[in-house]
Tab-separated table of C-alpha atoms in Angstrom:
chain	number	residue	atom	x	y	z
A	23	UNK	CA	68.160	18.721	82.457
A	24	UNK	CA	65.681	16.541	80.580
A	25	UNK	CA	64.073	19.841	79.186
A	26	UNK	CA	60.251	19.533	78.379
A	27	UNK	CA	59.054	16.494	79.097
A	28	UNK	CA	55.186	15.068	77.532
A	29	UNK	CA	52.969	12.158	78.554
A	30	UNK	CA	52.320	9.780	76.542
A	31	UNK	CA	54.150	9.990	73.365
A	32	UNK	CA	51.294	8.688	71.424
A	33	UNK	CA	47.009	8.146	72.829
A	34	UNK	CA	44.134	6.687	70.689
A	35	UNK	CA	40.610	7.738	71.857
A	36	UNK	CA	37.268	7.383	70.803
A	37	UNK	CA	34.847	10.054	69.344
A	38	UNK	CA	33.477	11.475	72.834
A	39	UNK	CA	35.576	10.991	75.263
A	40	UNK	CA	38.153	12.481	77.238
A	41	UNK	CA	41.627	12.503	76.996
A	42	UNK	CA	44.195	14.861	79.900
A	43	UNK	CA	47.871	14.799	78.556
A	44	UNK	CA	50.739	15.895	80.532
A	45	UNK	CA	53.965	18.420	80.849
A	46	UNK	CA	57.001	18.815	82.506
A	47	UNK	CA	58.326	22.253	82.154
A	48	UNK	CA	62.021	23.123	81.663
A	49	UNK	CA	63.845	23.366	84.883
A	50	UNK	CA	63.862	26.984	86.265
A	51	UNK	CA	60.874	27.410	84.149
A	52	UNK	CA	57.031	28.603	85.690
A	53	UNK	CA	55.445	28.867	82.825
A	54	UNK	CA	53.397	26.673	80.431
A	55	UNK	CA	51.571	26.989	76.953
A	56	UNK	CA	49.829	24.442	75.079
A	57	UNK	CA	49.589	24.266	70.817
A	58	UNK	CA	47.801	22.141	69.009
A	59	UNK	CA	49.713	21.146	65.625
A	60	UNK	CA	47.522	19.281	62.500
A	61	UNK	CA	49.189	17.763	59.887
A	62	UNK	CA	50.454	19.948	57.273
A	63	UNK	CA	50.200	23.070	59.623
A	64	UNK	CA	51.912	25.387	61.881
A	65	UNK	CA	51.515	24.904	66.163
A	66	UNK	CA	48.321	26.707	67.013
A	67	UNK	CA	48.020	28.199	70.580
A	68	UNK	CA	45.381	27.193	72.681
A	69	UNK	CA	46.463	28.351	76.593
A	70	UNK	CA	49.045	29.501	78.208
A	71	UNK	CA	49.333	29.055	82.384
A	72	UNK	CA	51.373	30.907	85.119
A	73	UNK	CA	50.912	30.825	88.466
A	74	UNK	CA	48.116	28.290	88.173
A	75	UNK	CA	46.012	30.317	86.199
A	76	UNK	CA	45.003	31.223	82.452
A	77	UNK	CA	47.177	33.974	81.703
A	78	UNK	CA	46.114	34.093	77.970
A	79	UNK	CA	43.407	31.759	75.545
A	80	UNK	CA	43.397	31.123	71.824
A	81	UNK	CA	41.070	30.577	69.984
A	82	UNK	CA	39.918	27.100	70.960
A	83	UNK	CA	36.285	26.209	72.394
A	84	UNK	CA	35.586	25.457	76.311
A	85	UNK	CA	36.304	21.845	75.689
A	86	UNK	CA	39.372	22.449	76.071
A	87	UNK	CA	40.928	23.536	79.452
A	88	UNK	CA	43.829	22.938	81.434
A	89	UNK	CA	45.903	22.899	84.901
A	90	UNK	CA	49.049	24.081	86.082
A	91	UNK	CA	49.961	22.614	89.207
A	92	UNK	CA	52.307	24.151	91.835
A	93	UNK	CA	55.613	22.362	90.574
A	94	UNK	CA	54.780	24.335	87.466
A	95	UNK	CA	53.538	21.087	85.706
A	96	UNK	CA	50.820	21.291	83.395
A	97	UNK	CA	47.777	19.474	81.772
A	98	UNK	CA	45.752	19.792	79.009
A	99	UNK	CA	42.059	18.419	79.184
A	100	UNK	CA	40.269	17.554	75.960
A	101	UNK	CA	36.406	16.962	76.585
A	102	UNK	CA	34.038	14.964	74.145
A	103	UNK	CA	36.667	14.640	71.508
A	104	UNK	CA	35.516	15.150	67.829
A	105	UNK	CA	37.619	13.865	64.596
A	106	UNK	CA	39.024	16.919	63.949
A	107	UNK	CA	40.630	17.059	67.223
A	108	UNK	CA	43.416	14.129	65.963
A	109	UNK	CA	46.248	16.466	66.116
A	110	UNK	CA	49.767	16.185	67.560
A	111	UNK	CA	50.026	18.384	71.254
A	112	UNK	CA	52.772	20.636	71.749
A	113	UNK	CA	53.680	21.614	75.255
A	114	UNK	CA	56.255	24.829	75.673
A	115	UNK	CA	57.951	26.131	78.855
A	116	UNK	CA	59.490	29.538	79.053
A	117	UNK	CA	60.132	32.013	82.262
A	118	UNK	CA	57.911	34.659	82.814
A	119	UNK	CA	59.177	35.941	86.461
A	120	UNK	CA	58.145	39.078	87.989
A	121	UNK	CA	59.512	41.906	85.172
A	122	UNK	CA	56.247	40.139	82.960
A	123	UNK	CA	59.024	39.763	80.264
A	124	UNK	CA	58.313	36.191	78.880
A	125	UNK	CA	61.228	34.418	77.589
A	126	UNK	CA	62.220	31.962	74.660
A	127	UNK	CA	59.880	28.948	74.542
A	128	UNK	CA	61.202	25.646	74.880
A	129	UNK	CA	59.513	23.011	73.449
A	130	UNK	CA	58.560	19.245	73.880
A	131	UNK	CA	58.119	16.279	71.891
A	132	UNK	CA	54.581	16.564	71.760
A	133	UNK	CA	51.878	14.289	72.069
A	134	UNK	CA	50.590	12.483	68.860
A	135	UNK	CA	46.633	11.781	69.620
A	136	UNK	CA	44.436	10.192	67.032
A	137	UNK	CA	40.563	10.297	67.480
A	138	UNK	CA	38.529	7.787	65.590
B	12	UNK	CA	43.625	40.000	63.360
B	13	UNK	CA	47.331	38.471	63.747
B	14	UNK	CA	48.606	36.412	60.446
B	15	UNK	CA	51.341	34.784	59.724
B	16	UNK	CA	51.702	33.698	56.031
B	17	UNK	CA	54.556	31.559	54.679
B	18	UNK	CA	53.896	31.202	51.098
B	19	UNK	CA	56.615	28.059	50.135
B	20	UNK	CA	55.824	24.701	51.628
B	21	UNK	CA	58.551	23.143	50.181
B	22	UNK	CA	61.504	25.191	48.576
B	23	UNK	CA	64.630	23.018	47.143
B	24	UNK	CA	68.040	24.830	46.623
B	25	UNK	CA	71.344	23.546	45.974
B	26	UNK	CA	74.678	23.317	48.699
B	27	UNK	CA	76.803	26.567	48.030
B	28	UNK	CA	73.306	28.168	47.209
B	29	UNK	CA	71.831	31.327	48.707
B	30	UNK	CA	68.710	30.748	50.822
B	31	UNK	CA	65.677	33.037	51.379
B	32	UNK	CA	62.698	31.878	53.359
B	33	UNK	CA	59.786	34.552	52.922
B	34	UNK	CA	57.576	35.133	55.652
B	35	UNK	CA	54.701	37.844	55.640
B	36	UNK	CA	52.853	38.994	58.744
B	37	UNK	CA	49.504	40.802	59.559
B	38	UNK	CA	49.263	42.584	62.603
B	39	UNK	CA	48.166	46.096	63.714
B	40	UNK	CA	51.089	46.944	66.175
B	41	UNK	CA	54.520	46.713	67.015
B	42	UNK	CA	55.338	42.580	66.494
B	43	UNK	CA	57.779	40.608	67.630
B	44	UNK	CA	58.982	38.073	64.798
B	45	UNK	CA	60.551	34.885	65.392
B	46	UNK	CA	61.773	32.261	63.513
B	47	UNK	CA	61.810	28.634	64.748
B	48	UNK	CA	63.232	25.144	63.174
B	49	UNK	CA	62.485	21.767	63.426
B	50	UNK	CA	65.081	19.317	62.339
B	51	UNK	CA	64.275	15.940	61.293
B	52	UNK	CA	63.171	13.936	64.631
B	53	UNK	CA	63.764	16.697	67.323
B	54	UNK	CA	61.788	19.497	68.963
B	55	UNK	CA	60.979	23.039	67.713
B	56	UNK	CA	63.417	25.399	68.856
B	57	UNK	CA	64.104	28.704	68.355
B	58	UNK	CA	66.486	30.095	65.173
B	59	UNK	CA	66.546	33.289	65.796
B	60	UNK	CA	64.124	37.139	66.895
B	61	UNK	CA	63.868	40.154	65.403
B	62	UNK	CA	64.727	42.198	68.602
B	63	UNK	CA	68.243	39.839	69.298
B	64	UNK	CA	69.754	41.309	65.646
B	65	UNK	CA	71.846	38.097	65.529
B	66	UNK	CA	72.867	36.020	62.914
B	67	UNK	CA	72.517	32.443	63.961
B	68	UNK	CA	74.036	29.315	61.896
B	69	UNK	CA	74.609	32.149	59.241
B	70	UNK	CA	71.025	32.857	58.744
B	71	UNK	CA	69.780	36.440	59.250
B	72	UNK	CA	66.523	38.038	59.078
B	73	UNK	CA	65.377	42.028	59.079
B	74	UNK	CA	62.431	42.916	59.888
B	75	UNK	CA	60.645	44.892	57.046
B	76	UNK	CA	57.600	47.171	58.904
B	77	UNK	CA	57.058	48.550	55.896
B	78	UNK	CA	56.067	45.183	53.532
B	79	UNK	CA	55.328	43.760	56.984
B	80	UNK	CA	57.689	40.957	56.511
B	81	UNK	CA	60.589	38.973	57.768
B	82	UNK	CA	62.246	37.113	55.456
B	83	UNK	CA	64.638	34.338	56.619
B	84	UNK	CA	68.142	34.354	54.592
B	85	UNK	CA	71.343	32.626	53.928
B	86	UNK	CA	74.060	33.289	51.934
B	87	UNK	CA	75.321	29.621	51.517
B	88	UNK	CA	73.087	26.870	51.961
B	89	UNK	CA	74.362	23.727	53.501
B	90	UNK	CA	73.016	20.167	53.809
B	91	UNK	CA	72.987	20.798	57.326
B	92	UNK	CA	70.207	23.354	56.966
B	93	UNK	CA	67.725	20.927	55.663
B	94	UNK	CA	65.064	20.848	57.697
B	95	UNK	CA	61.302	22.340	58.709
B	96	UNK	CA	61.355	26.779	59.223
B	97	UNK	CA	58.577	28.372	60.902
B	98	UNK	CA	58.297	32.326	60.935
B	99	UNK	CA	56.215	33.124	64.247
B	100	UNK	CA	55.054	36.604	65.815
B	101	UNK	CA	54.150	37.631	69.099
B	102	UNK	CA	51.957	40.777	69.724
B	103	UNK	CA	54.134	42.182	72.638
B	104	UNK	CA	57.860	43.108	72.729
B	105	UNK	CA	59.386	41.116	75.324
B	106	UNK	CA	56.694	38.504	74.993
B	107	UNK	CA	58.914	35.960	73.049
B	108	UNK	CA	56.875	33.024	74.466
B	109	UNK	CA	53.309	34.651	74.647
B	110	UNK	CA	50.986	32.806	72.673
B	111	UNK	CA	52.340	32.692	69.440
B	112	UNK	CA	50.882	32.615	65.979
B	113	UNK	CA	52.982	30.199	63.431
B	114	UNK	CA	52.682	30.360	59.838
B	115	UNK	CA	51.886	26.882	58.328
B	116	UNK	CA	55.973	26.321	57.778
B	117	UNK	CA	58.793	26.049	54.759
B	118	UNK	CA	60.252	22.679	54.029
B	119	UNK	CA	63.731	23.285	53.166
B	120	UNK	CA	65.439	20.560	50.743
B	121	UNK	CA	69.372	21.282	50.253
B	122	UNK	CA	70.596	18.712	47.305
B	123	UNK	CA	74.036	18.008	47.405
């Protein structure tokens, strides 16, 4: 088991545009949150997905939304990137089943994306 | 609110040492505390939760409702423990991987 896997390792992007970055959960897993980590800081949550829907939000602005697709893979959609959006992206995989009772995270390498 | 405040960024302590990571928390319920690790080039991963009561690599960690805190500990330090802590909480029991807040994390230095 390859655990959680994230695409690419590293992006560079431009001030305004788009960037979609991508997760493979754990196997057995169904569930899928997304962190953003800055330098110098802890992992701040931005969404979590289960069954292909939001199941809870952080505090991050509409810009940026995501996808969980029925393999339980994930993306995370950043739209008109600003500066302060250079961060490294931390996917996480845990089970959430039917009891609602949502088990240890397991997380990836992250994704390393630098706006300029 | 939820809060999670780790007040060392770096703490250095000698092998043989006794280790204690302080974490403070700010929530209005019942929290589930967490702490996670990040050695040097791998993944976060979990250390150890409040609710398990385990003591994991030797480290231990009570949770104090009372100073709302959860302080990481460890009698002996060893080189081996080097590495990055993060004290976490959840705001649901049995939510170990709901969206979780971090604190900003310890650095932990063992000298030889």
């Amino acid at each position: 088991d390859a655990g959680v896997t994230q695409s690419p390792t590293h992006l560079i992007k431009t001030r305004g545009q788009q960037v979609t970055l991508r997760c493979s959960p754990k196997s057995g897993h169904d569930t899928v949150s997304w962190y953003q980590q800055a330098l110098g800081q802890g992992p701040q949550f931005i969404f979590q997905y289960y069954e292909e829907e939001e199941r809870q939000r952080g505090n991050f602005p509409d810009r940026f939304s995501g996808h969980q697709f029925p393999n339980y893979s994930s993306e995370l959609n950043v739209n008109a990137l600003l500066l302060g959006d250079s961060a490294l992206y931390l996917c996480a995989s845990s089970l959430l089943g039917r009891l609602g009772i949502n088990t240890e995270a397991f997380f990836g390498q992250g994704t390393r994306l630098t706006v300029v | 609110a939820q809060r999670v405040t780790q007040p060392e960024k770096l703490l250095s302590v000698f092998k043989g040492a006794p280790v204690e990571l302080k974490c403070n928390y700010s929530y209005s319920g019942s929290p589930e505390l967490f702490w996670y690790v990040q050695y040097s080039r791998q993944r976060l991963q979990l250390l150890l939760r409040h609710i398990s009561r385990e003591s994991i690599k030797g480290f231990t960690a009570d949770l104090n409702k009372g100073e709302t805190s959860f302080h990481l500990k460890k009698p002996f330090a060893q080189e081996e423990d080097s590495a990055m802590y993060y004290c976490a909480l959840s705001g649901r029991s049995g939510g170990g991987a709901d969206g979780l807040t971090f604190g900003k994390g310890t650095h932990l230095i063992i000298q030889p």
